[in-house]
Amino acid sequence: MNFCKYKEIIEEGDTVILYLGFNNMHAITVKTGETFQTRYGALRHSDLIGIKFGDKVQCPKGYLITLHPTPELWTVNLPHRTQILYTTDISLVTMQLDLRPGSIVVESGTGSGSLSHAIIRSIMPIGHLYTFEFHSQRAALAEQEFQIHGISQYVTVAHRDVCSDGFGIENVADAVFLDLPCPWVALPSAKKALKQQGGRLCSFSPCIEQVQKTCEKLTELEFVELSTMECLVRNFDIRTISLPTADLGPHSGEAANNPCKQEAVLMDNCDADKVQKTSNDENLKDKSDQTKVSTRYHQDLIGQKNETSFCFKSGVPATQMPGHTGFLTFATLYPQ
């Protein structure tokens, strides 16, 4: 299968995302004869072969949905071999490095392959990713995953310590990404890897001291347009709020908006007493209804509308949200 090109039917060997809920998903590789245990009971892999991505699959105690894998879904379901970059940071990296089909990108280190999948999706079908990992086992596992996911033709995986040995390539890359404990050590080699007409560089560091040393080295190597960013998600809980309509007098509300009752208010003086009595009765009714609504003031009333109230949407920040992940430092190298 191909992570970056959709298909319709699930086949043996495909990677499938099993969706049981917003925060409950699992990635499996379909193999005949195997069984996957879920909260709704056992799921036989053979039951998935031949059905469509997006179909519901019935389990003994419920159902799940089969999703086609994407880089975003893989990021939240991949087996963690290292700390990874998530979609918020990945989106900023992709934009700032100006990745597009045909771009040549150098990455170090590979880690769990979260960013690598997103880069490949951005640069295919004629671009290429050179990714370097100093840990031999992680490099081998990443290469195996790229093969299974059908994107190996867009990536070259190398087991190499770029801090001590450099990248070993020169004048090939449009962009370089560094996720290293000492990125400033690899910067001279990263500069050589960029094309002679220049390119963009990004370094991910969790500590501000790493950022400071990296910026000093970038300036020394004649990189320009240095900028450091932090990208965080701020979640809001959307609610529907109901408030009572203001009482502005006996002819407000329903009477003011009803043409028939407007005519009644303008009747001859001979009917004035009758009109006044009718208006007073309606006003008393409005006040009675407002008393009932007041007990629900500032509460979520989705689907519970009242004649004497109005509803509006309100966003409330979540009480707990993910915090700092790391700093992204970007720089530009102009043509030499």
Coordinates of C-alpha atoms in Angstrom, one line a residue:
M1 CA 0.0 0.0 0.0
N2 CA 1.0 3.6 -0.2
F3 CA 0.6 6.0 2.7
C4 CA 0.4 9.0 0.4
K5 CA -2.1 7.6 -2.2
Y6 CA -5.6 6.4 -1.2
K7 CA -6.9 3.0 -2.1
E8 CA -10.4 1.6 -1.6
I9 CA -10.2 -2.1 -0.7
I10 CA -8.2 -3.5 2.3
E11 CA -5.7 -6.2 1.3
E12 CA -3.4 -8.4 3.2
G13 CA -0.2 -6.5 4.3
D14 CA -2.0 -3.2 4.4
T15 CA -1.7 -0.9 7.4
V16 CA -5.1 0.0 8.8
I17 CA -6.1 2.5 11.5
L18 CA -8.8 1.0 13.8
Y19 CA -11.0 3.8 15.1
L20 CA -12.8 3.1 18.3
G21 CA -13.1 6.7 19.5
F22 CA -11.4 10.1 19.3
N23 CA -8.7 9.1 21.7
N24 CA -8.8 5.4 21.0
M25 CA -7.1 4.3 17.8
H26 CA -4.8 1.5 16.9
A27 CA -2.6 0.8 13.8
I28 CA -2.3 -2.8 12.6
T29 CA -0.8 -4.6 9.7
V30 CA -3.3 -7.0 8.2
K31 CA -2.1 -10.6 8.3
T32 CA -4.3 -13.6 7.7
G33 CA -4.7 -15.8 10.8
E34 CA -3.9 -13.1 13.4
T35 CA -6.3 -11.5 15.9
F36 CA -6.3 -8.1 17.5
Q37 CA -8.0 -7.6 20.9
T38 CA -10.1 -4.4 21.3
R39 CA -12.3 -3.0 24.0
Y40 CA -15.2 -4.4 22.0
G41 CA -13.8 -7.9 21.8
A42 CA -11.5 -9.8 19.4
L43 CA -11.1 -8.7 15.8
R44 CA -9.9 -11.2 13.2
H45 CA -7.6 -9.7 10.5
S46 CA -9.3 -11.9 7.9
D47 CA -12.5 -10.1 8.5
L48 CA -10.9 -6.9 7.2
I49 CA -9.6 -8.3 3.9
G50 CA -11.9 -7.3 1.1
I51 CA -13.8 -4.6 2.8
K52 CA -13.5 -0.9 2.1
F53 CA -11.6 1.7 4.1
G54 CA -14.1 3.7 6.1
D55 CA -16.5 0.7 6.7
K56 CA -17.9 -0.2 10.0
V57 CA -16.7 -3.6 11.4
Q58 CA -18.9 -5.4 13.9
C59 CA -17.2 -6.8 17.0
P60 CA -18.8 -9.0 19.7
K61 CA -19.5 -5.9 22.0
G62 CA -19.6 -3.0 19.6
Y63 CA -18.2 -1.8 16.3
L64 CA -15.1 0.1 15.0
I65 CA -14.3 2.0 11.8
T66 CA -11.4 1.1 9.5
L67 CA -9.5 4.3 8.4
H68 CA -6.9 4.7 5.6
P69 CA -3.6 5.7 7.2
T70 CA -2.2 9.2 6.7
P71 CA 0.9 10.9 8.1
E72 CA -1.3 12.6 10.7
L73 CA -3.0 9.4 11.8
W74 CA 0.4 7.6 11.9
T75 CA 1.8 10.3 14.1
V76 CA -0.7 9.5 16.9
N77 CA -0.6 5.7 16.4
L78 CA 3.0 4.9 15.6
P79 CA 5.3 2.7 17.9
H80 CA 7.4 5.2 19.8
R81 CA 11.1 4.5 19.6
T82 CA 12.0 8.1 20.5
Q83 CA 10.2 11.4 21.3
I84 CA 8.4 12.6 18.2
L85 CA 7.2 15.8 16.5
Y86 CA 3.4 16.1 16.4
T87 CA 1.2 17.7 13.8
T88 CA 1.4 21.2 15.1
D89 CA 5.2 21.4 14.8
I90 CA 5.2 19.4 11.6
S91 CA 2.8 21.8 9.9
L92 CA 5.1 24.7 10.8
V93 CA 8.2 22.9 9.6
T94 CA 6.6 22.0 6.3
M95 CA 5.5 25.6 5.7
Q96 CA 8.7 27.4 6.8
L97 CA 11.0 25.0 4.8
D98 CA 8.8 25.7 1.7
L99 CA 8.5 21.9 0.9
R100 CA 6.8 21.1 -2.3
P101 CA 6.8 18.2 -4.9
G102 CA 10.3 17.9 -6.1
S103 CA 12.1 19.2 -3.0
I104 CA 15.2 17.5 -1.8
V105 CA 15.3 17.3 2.0
V106 CA 18.0 16.2 4.5
E107 CA 16.9 15.1 7.9
S108 CA 18.7 14.0 11.1
G109 CA 17.7 12.1 13.1
T110 CA 15.0 9.8 11.8
G111 CA 13.7 8.7 15.2
S112 CA 10.3 7.1 15.0
G113 CA 9.6 8.5 11.5
S114 CA 6.8 10.8 12.4
L115 CA 8.2 13.8 10.5
S116 CA 9.6 11.7 7.8
H117 CA 6.2 10.5 6.6
A118 CA 4.9 14.1 6.5
I119 CA 8.0 15.3 4.5
I120 CA 7.6 12.4 2.0
R121 CA 3.9 13.3 1.5
S122 CA 4.9 16.9 0.8
I123 CA 7.8 16.2 -1.7
M124 CA 6.5 13.2 -3.6
P125 CA 6.3 12.1 -6.4
I126 CA 9.6 13.6 -7.7
G127 CA 11.3 14.7 -4.5
H128 CA 13.5 12.7 -2.2
L129 CA 14.3 12.6 1.5
Y130 CA 17.8 11.7 2.9
T131 CA 17.3 10.8 6.6
F132 CA 20.1 9.9 9.0
E133 CA 19.9 8.0 12.3
F134 CA 22.9 7.3 14.6
H135 CA 21.2 4.3 16.2
S136 CA 21.5 1.3 14.0
Q137 CA 18.4 -0.6 15.2
R138 CA 16.2 2.5 14.9
A139 CA 17.5 3.1 11.4
A140 CA 16.7 -0.5 10.3
L141 CA 13.2 -0.3 11.8
A142 CA 12.5 3.0 10.1
E143 CA 13.6 1.6 6.7
Q144 CA 11.4 -1.4 7.2
E145 CA 8.4 0.8 8.0
F146 CA 9.0 2.9 4.8
Q147 CA 9.0 -0.3 2.8
I148 CA 5.8 -1.6 4.4
H149 CA 4.1 1.7 3.8
G150 CA 5.0 1.8 0.1
I151 CA 7.1 5.0 0.3
S152 CA 10.6 3.6 0.3
Q153 CA 11.3 4.9 -3.3
Y154 CA 11.1 8.5 -1.9
V155 CA 13.5 8.0 1.0
T156 CA 17.1 7.0 1.7
V157 CA 17.9 5.9 5.2
A158 CA 21.4 6.0 6.5
H159 CA 23.0 4.8 9.8
R160 CA 25.4 7.7 10.5
D161 CA 26.4 10.0 13.3
V162 CA 26.2 13.4 11.5
C163 CA 27.7 15.3 14.5
S164 CA 31.0 13.4 14.2
D165 CA 31.0 12.2 10.6
G166 CA 28.8 14.8 8.8
F167 CA 26.2 14.1 6.2
G168 CA 28.6 12.9 3.5
I169 CA 26.6 14.7 0.8
E170 CA 27.2 18.2 -0.7
N171 CA 25.1 20.6 -2.8
V172 CA 22.0 18.5 -3.1
A173 CA 19.4 19.7 -0.6
D174 CA 16.7 22.4 -0.8
A175 CA 16.1 22.1 3.0
V176 CA 17.8 20.6 6.1
F177 CA 16.1 19.6 9.3
L178 CA 18.0 18.9 12.5
D179 CA 16.6 17.2 15.6
L180 CA 19.8 16.7 17.5
P181 CA 21.1 17.3 21.1
C182 CA 23.9 19.4 19.7
P183 CA 22.7 20.8 16.4
W184 CA 25.4 23.5 16.3
V185 CA 28.0 20.8 15.8
A186 CA 26.3 19.5 12.6
L187 CA 25.7 23.0 11.1
P188 CA 28.9 23.2 9.0
S189 CA 28.0 19.8 7.4
A190 CA 24.4 21.0 6.9
K191 CA 25.6 24.1 5.1
K192 CA 27.6 21.9 2.7
A193 CA 24.5 19.7 2.1
L194 CA 22.5 22.7 0.9
K195 CA 22.5 23.6 -2.8
Q196 CA 24.8 26.3 -4.0
Q197 CA 21.8 28.5 -4.8
G198 CA 21.0 28.3 -1.1
G199 CA 18.1 26.9 0.9
R200 CA 16.3 26.7 4.2
L201 CA 17.3 25.1 7.5
C202 CA 15.3 24.2 10.6
S203 CA 16.5 23.0 14.0
F204 CA 14.3 21.6 16.7
S205 CA 15.5 22.0 20.3
P206 CA 13.6 21.6 23.6
C207 CA 15.9 24.0 25.6
I208 CA 16.5 27.7 25.0
E209 CA 20.2 27.3 25.7
Q210 CA 20.4 25.0 22.7
V211 CA 18.7 27.6 20.6
Q212 CA 21.1 30.3 21.7
K213 CA 24.2 28.2 20.7
T214 CA 22.6 27.2 17.4
C215 CA 21.8 30.9 16.5
E216 CA 25.3 31.9 17.3
K217 CA 26.7 29.2 15.0
L218 CA 24.2 30.0 12.3
T219 CA 25.3 33.7 12.3
E220 CA 28.9 32.6 12.1
L221 CA 28.2 30.5 9.1
E222 CA 26.5 33.5 7.3
F223 CA 22.9 32.2 7.6
V224 CA 20.3 35.0 7.7
E225 CA 16.7 35.6 8.5
L226 CA 17.0 33.7 11.8
S227 CA 13.7 33.2 13.7
T228 CA 12.7 31.0 16.6
M229 CA 9.1 29.9 17.0
E230 CA 7.0 27.8 19.4
C231 CA 3.7 26.3 18.1
L232 CA 1.1 25.3 20.7
V233 CA -2.5 24.2 20.4
R234 CA -5.2 26.0 22.4
N235 CA -8.4 24.0 22.7
F236 CA -11.8 25.5 23.3
D237 CA -14.9 23.8 24.5
I238 CA -17.8 25.1 22.4
R239 CA -21.1 25.5 24.3
T240 CA -24.6 26.9 23.5
I241 CA -25.6 29.5 26.1
S242 CA -29.3 30.6 26.7
L243 CA -30.1 33.9 28.3
P244 CA -33.5 35.5 29.1
T245 CA -34.8 38.2 26.8
A246 CA -34.8 41.7 28.4
D247 CA -38.2 43.0 29.5
L248 CA -38.4 46.5 27.9
G249 CA -42.1 47.2 28.7
P250 CA -45.6 46.0 27.9
H251 CA -45.3 46.5 24.2
S252 CA -41.8 44.8 23.8
G253 CA -41.0 41.3 22.7
E254 CA -43.8 39.5 21.0
A255 CA -46.1 42.6 20.7
A256 CA -43.4 44.7 19.1
N257 CA -42.8 42.1 16.4
N258 CA -46.4 41.0 15.7
P259 CA -48.2 43.2 13.1
C260 CA -51.6 42.2 14.4
K261 CA -50.8 43.4 17.9
Q262 CA -49.2 46.5 16.6
E263 CA -52.6 47.3 15.0
A264 CA -54.3 46.6 18.3
V265 CA -52.1 49.1 20.1
L266 CA -53.1 51.8 17.5
M267 CA -56.9 51.1 17.8
D268 CA -59.4 53.9 18.6
N269 CA -59.5 55.3 22.1
C270 CA -62.8 53.4 22.7
D271 CA -60.8 50.1 22.8
A272 CA -57.8 51.5 24.8
D273 CA -58.9 49.8 28.0
K274 CA -59.2 46.5 26.4
V275 CA -55.8 46.8 24.7
Q276 CA -54.2 47.8 28.0
K277 CA -55.6 44.8 29.8
T278 CA -54.4 42.4 27.1
S279 CA -50.9 43.9 27.2
N280 CA -50.7 43.6 31.0
D281 CA -51.8 40.0 30.8
E282 CA -49.0 39.2 28.3
N283 CA -46.5 41.1 30.3
L284 CA -47.3 39.0 33.4
K285 CA -47.0 35.8 31.3
D286 CA -43.5 37.0 30.1
K287 CA -42.3 37.6 33.6
S288 CA -43.5 34.2 34.7
D289 CA -41.6 32.5 31.9
Q290 CA -38.5 34.5 32.6
T291 CA -38.5 33.3 36.2
K292 CA -38.4 29.7 34.9
V293 CA -35.6 30.4 32.5
S294 CA -33.5 32.3 35.1
T295 CA -32.7 29.0 36.9
R296 CA -30.9 27.9 33.7
Y297 CA -28.9 31.1 33.3
H298 CA -25.5 30.6 31.8
Q299 CA -26.0 26.8 31.2
D300 CA -25.6 24.7 28.2
L301 CA -29.1 24.5 26.6
I302 CA -28.5 22.8 23.3
G303 CA -31.9 21.8 21.8
Q304 CA -33.9 23.6 24.6
K305 CA -35.1 26.9 23.2
N306 CA -37.7 29.1 25.0
E307 CA -39.9 31.9 23.6
T308 CA -38.5 34.3 26.2
S309 CA -34.8 33.4 25.7
F310 CA -32.1 33.6 23.1
C311 CA -29.1 31.4 22.4
F312 CA -25.6 32.0 21.3
K313 CA -22.3 30.1 21.0
S314 CA -19.5 30.5 23.5
G315 CA -15.9 29.2 23.6
V316 CA -14.4 28.2 26.9
P317 CA -10.7 27.3 27.2
A318 CA -9.9 23.8 28.4
T319 CA -8.7 23.6 32.0
Q320 CA -5.7 21.4 31.0
M321 CA -3.8 21.6 27.7
P322 CA -0.5 20.2 26.4
G323 CA 2.4 22.6 27.1
H324 CA 5.9 23.2 25.7
T325 CA 7.3 20.7 23.3
G326 CA 10.3 22.5 21.7
F327 CA 11.6 25.5 19.9
L328 CA 11.8 25.6 16.1
T329 CA 14.7 27.8 14.8
F330 CA 14.6 28.7 11.1
A331 CA 17.3 30.2 8.9
T332 CA 18.0 31.0 5.3
L333 CA 21.3 30.5 3.3
Y334 CA 21.5 32.7 0.3
P335 CA 23.4 31.7 -2.9
Q336 CA 27.1 31.5 -2.3

